[in-house]
Short mmCIF file of C-alpha atoms in Angstrom, two decimals:
data_model
loop_
_atom_site.label_atom_id
_atom_site.label_comp_id
_atom_site.label_asym_id
_atom_site.label_seq_id
_atom_site.Cartn_x
_atom_site.Cartn_y
_atom_site.Cartn_z
CA UNK A 4 -21.79 -7.14 0.38
CA UNK A 5 -21.75 -7.72 -3.37
CA UNK A 6 -20.21 -4.39 -4.44
CA UNK A 7 -18.39 -2.74 -1.52
CA UNK A 8 -17.68 0.97 -1.63
CA UNK A 9 -13.91 1.42 -1.55
CA UNK A 10 -12.40 4.86 -1.16
CA UNK A 11 -9.25 5.80 -3.06
CA UNK A 12 -7.23 8.48 -1.34
CA UNK A 13 -7.06 11.12 -4.07
CA UNK A 14 -4.55 13.70 -2.87
CA UNK A 15 -1.62 12.41 -4.97
CA UNK A 16 -0.48 9.35 -6.88
CA UNK A 17 -1.96 6.77 -9.23
CA UNK A 18 -5.58 7.21 -8.17
CA UNK A 19 -7.13 6.47 -11.56
CA UNK A 20 -5.35 3.14 -11.97
CA UNK A 21 -6.50 1.90 -8.57
CA UNK A 22 -10.07 3.02 -9.24
CA UNK A 23 -10.09 1.13 -12.54
CA UNK A 24 -8.76 -2.04 -10.88
CA UNK A 25 -11.36 -1.82 -8.11
CA UNK A 26 -14.16 -1.41 -10.64
CA UNK A 27 -12.89 -4.42 -12.57
CA UNK A 28 -13.10 -6.66 -9.47
CA UNK A 29 -16.63 -5.60 -8.59
CA UNK A 30 -16.15 -2.77 -6.12
CA UNK A 31 -17.45 0.81 -6.27
CA UNK A 32 -14.48 3.20 -6.01
CA UNK A 33 -14.91 6.65 -4.49
CA UNK A 34 -12.25 9.41 -4.55
CA UNK A 35 -11.49 10.66 -1.04
CA UNK A 36 -10.21 14.20 -0.48
CA UNK A 37 -12.44 15.41 2.34
CA UNK A 38 -13.40 14.03 5.74
CA UNK A 39 -17.06 13.65 4.74
CA UNK A 40 -16.01 11.30 1.92
CA UNK A 41 -14.88 8.75 4.51
CA UNK A 42 -18.50 8.27 5.56
CA UNK A 43 -20.03 5.00 4.42
CA UNK A 44 -16.82 3.44 3.12
CA UNK A 45 -16.29 -0.30 3.39
CA UNK A 46 -12.55 0.10 2.81
CA UNK A 47 -9.92 2.47 1.45
CA UNK A 48 -6.90 2.30 -0.87
CA UNK A 49 -3.83 4.48 -0.35
CA UNK A 50 -2.04 4.77 -3.71
CA UNK A 51 1.62 5.21 -4.45
CA UNK A 52 3.14 8.65 -4.78
CA UNK A 53 5.52 10.52 -2.47
CA UNK A 54 4.86 9.69 1.16
CA UNK A 55 6.01 12.96 2.76
CA UNK A 56 3.96 14.95 0.24
CA UNK A 57 0.92 12.76 0.91
CA UNK A 58 1.25 13.31 4.67
CA UNK A 59 1.40 17.08 4.15
CA UNK A 60 -1.59 17.06 1.81
CA UNK A 61 -3.60 15.02 4.31
CA UNK A 62 -3.03 17.85 6.77
CA UNK A 63 -3.94 20.48 4.16
CA UNK A 64 -7.23 18.69 3.48
CA UNK A 65 -7.79 18.19 7.24
CA UNK A 66 -8.00 14.47 6.54
CA UNK A 67 -5.04 13.04 8.43
CA UNK A 68 -6.59 12.64 11.89
CA UNK A 69 -10.03 11.48 10.67
CA UNK A 70 -8.40 8.86 8.42
CA UNK A 71 -6.10 7.70 11.20
CA UNK A 72 -9.09 7.37 13.51
CA UNK A 73 -11.11 5.46 10.90
CA UNK A 74 -8.22 3.00 10.49
CA UNK A 75 -7.92 2.63 14.26
CA UNK A 76 -11.65 1.85 14.36
CA UNK A 77 -11.14 -1.00 11.86
CA UNK A 78 -11.63 0.48 8.37
CA UNK A 79 -10.01 -2.04 5.99
CA UNK A 80 -7.15 -0.54 3.97
CA UNK A 81 -4.76 -1.44 1.18
CA UNK A 82 -1.63 0.63 0.55
CA UNK A 83 0.78 0.32 -2.39
CA UNK A 84 4.34 1.73 -2.26
CA UNK A 85 3.92 5.14 -0.57
CA UNK A 86 0.63 3.79 0.77
CA UNK A 87 2.59 1.10 2.61
CA UNK A 88 4.83 3.79 4.12
CA UNK A 89 1.82 5.82 5.23
CA UNK A 90 0.21 2.79 6.90
CA UNK A 91 3.36 1.80 8.84
CA UNK A 92 4.05 2.79 12.40
CA UNK A 93 7.84 3.00 12.03
CA UNK A 94 9.62 4.58 9.04
CA UNK A 95 13.35 4.74 8.35
CA UNK A 96 15.08 7.30 6.09
CA UNK A 97 12.22 9.77 6.19
CA UNK A 98 11.98 13.45 7.06
CA UNK A 99 11.60 14.43 10.72
CA UNK A 100 8.27 16.15 10.02
CA UNK A 101 6.75 13.21 8.12
CA UNK A 102 3.64 11.70 9.70
CA UNK A 103 2.22 8.21 9.35
CA UNK A 104 -1.07 6.49 10.10
CA UNK A 105 0.10 3.69 12.43
CA UNK A 106 -2.17 1.00 10.99
CA UNK A 107 0.50 -1.71 10.51
CA UNK A 108 3.02 -2.93 13.08
CA UNK A 109 5.95 -2.80 10.66
CA UNK A 110 9.21 -0.94 10.16
CA UNK A 111 9.54 0.35 6.59
CA UNK A 112 12.59 1.82 4.88
CA UNK A 113 11.75 4.50 2.28
CA UNK A 114 13.35 4.24 -1.18
CA UNK A 115 15.07 1.06 -0.01
CA UNK A 116 15.63 -0.31 -3.51
CA UNK A 117 17.30 2.87 -4.76
CA UNK A 118 16.53 5.67 -7.15
CA UNK A 119 14.13 5.79 -10.09
CA UNK A 120 16.75 4.37 -12.47
CA UNK A 121 17.04 1.32 -10.23
CA UNK A 122 13.37 0.41 -10.62
CA UNK A 123 12.77 -3.24 -11.52
CA UNK A 124 10.14 -5.93 -11.94
CA UNK A 125 10.00 -9.38 -10.39
CA UNK A 126 7.74 -12.43 -10.29
CA UNK A 127 6.54 -12.98 -6.72
CA UNK A 128 4.96 -15.80 -4.77
CA UNK A 129 2.10 -14.16 -2.86
CA UNK A 130 0.42 -16.02 0.00
CA UNK A 131 -3.31 -16.33 -0.57
CA UNK A 132 -2.98 -15.67 -4.30
CA UNK A 133 -0.33 -18.00 -5.76
CA UNK A 134 -0.85 -20.93 -3.37
CA UNK A 135 -2.99 -22.97 -5.74
CA UNK A 136 -1.20 -25.47 -8.02
CA UNK A 137 -0.39 -23.90 -11.36
CA UNK A 138 -1.12 -20.32 -10.23
CA UNK A 139 0.96 -17.73 -12.05
CA UNK A 140 3.24 -15.53 -9.96
CA UNK A 141 2.27 -11.96 -9.19
CA UNK A 142 4.31 -9.47 -11.21
CA UNK A 143 5.75 -6.84 -8.90
CA UNK A 144 6.70 -3.42 -10.30
CA UNK A 145 9.07 -1.65 -7.91
CA UNK A 146 9.55 2.11 -8.43
CA UNK A 147 11.59 3.88 -5.72
CA UNK A 148 9.95 1.33 -3.49
CA UNK A 149 10.21 0.70 0.25
CA UNK A 150 10.85 -2.63 1.85
CA UNK A 151 9.81 -3.93 5.27
CA UNK A 152 12.68 -4.40 7.71
CA UNK A 153 10.70 -5.64 10.73
CA UNK A 154 7.22 -7.05 11.30
CA UNK A 155 5.31 -7.24 14.56
CA UNK A 156 3.85 -10.43 16.01
CA UNK A 157 0.43 -9.86 14.45
CA UNK A 158 1.70 -9.23 10.92
CA UNK A 159 1.61 -11.89 8.18
CA UNK A 160 4.29 -11.79 5.47
CA UNK A 161 2.64 -12.27 2.08
CA UNK A 162 5.56 -11.85 -0.34
CA UNK A 163 9.34 -11.46 -0.41
CA UNK A 164 11.86 -10.56 -3.12
CA UNK A 165 13.24 -13.68 -4.85
CA UNK A 166 17.04 -14.03 -4.99
CA UNK A 167 18.67 -12.08 -7.82
CA UNK A 168 15.56 -10.13 -8.79
CA UNK A 169 17.02 -6.73 -7.90
CA UNK A 170 20.41 -5.28 -8.76
CA UNK A 171 21.30 -4.89 -5.08
CA UNK A 172 21.85 -8.30 -3.46
CA UNK A 173 20.72 -6.83 -0.12
CA UNK A 174 17.20 -6.92 -1.57
CA UNK A 175 17.11 -10.73 -1.66
CA UNK A 176 14.44 -12.03 0.69
CA UNK A 177 13.18 -8.60 1.73
CA UNK A 178 9.54 -8.42 2.75
CA UNK A 179 7.43 -6.56 0.16
CA UNK A 180 3.83 -7.48 1.05
CA UNK A 181 2.16 -7.83 4.45
CA UNK A 182 -1.24 -8.08 6.11
CA UNK A 183 -2.44 -7.38 9.63
CA UNK A 184 -6.10 -7.91 10.31
CA UNK A 185 -7.99 -5.98 7.65
CA UNK A 186 -4.97 -3.94 6.49
CA UNK A 187 -2.84 -5.02 3.50
CA UNK A 188 0.20 -3.32 1.99
CA UNK A 189 2.60 -3.95 -0.89
CA UNK A 190 5.76 -2.09 -1.75
CA UNK A 191 5.07 -2.71 -5.46
CA UNK A 192 2.40 -1.41 -7.85
CA UNK A 193 -0.10 -4.10 -8.98
CA UNK A 194 -2.38 -1.41 -10.40
CA UNK A 195 -0.04 -0.85 -13.37
CA UNK A 196 0.31 -4.48 -14.51
CA UNK A 197 -3.24 -5.47 -15.46
CA UNK A 198 -3.11 -8.33 -12.92
CA UNK A 199 -6.16 -7.74 -10.73
CA UNK A 200 -5.50 -10.42 -8.13
CA UNK A 201 -4.08 -8.17 -5.38
CA UNK A 202 -7.09 -5.86 -5.63
CA UNK A 203 -9.38 -8.89 -5.69
CA UNK A 204 -7.60 -10.20 -2.56
CA UNK A 205 -8.29 -6.91 -0.78
CA UNK A 206 -11.90 -6.61 -1.93
CA UNK A 207 -12.56 -10.21 -0.83
CA UNK A 208 -11.08 -9.31 2.58
CA UNK A 209 -13.45 -6.33 2.77
CA UNK A 210 -16.41 -8.53 1.90
CA UNK A 211 -15.48 -10.98 4.66
#
């Protein structure tokens, strides 16, 4: 599979940036707004945005249940920020009517790092990307980001917040990137940094 077709959920969020990153690492991105656009995908990206709005728009486009079923059937997925929230099966500090896709056995807390003015960046060690000697850290951009409070037995922790990176000391050591089978999620936004390694990690997973 030299150039996998990767959908980018295109109901809200930074769709264009993810599509550009996918193209740069050798995938064929496809915007997904309708059920029929799930057909033939090798994987899908769920961008950042506002998770409760995304869940409502998925219902509006009659896409929520078909996407959830595709994920349950093994469609590889990568979610960033709100995408991580959507992929989780337990969400804290969300609205009662918010829905999620139950593709990751994790508990996520929405807006865990605080408001927009408390956004920050940090250099992260990322398992599978920064393991090699001399590898540069992954730059994480956190914007009203979630963090992971609990992971299930089948979930691999890929990255955590280094001590002192965020203004709130409660952020130290929090889980901000995970994988479970063919599903990957980060609470930060690699699509805005120009570092393509997280997208390359996901596309390589899809190829495998």
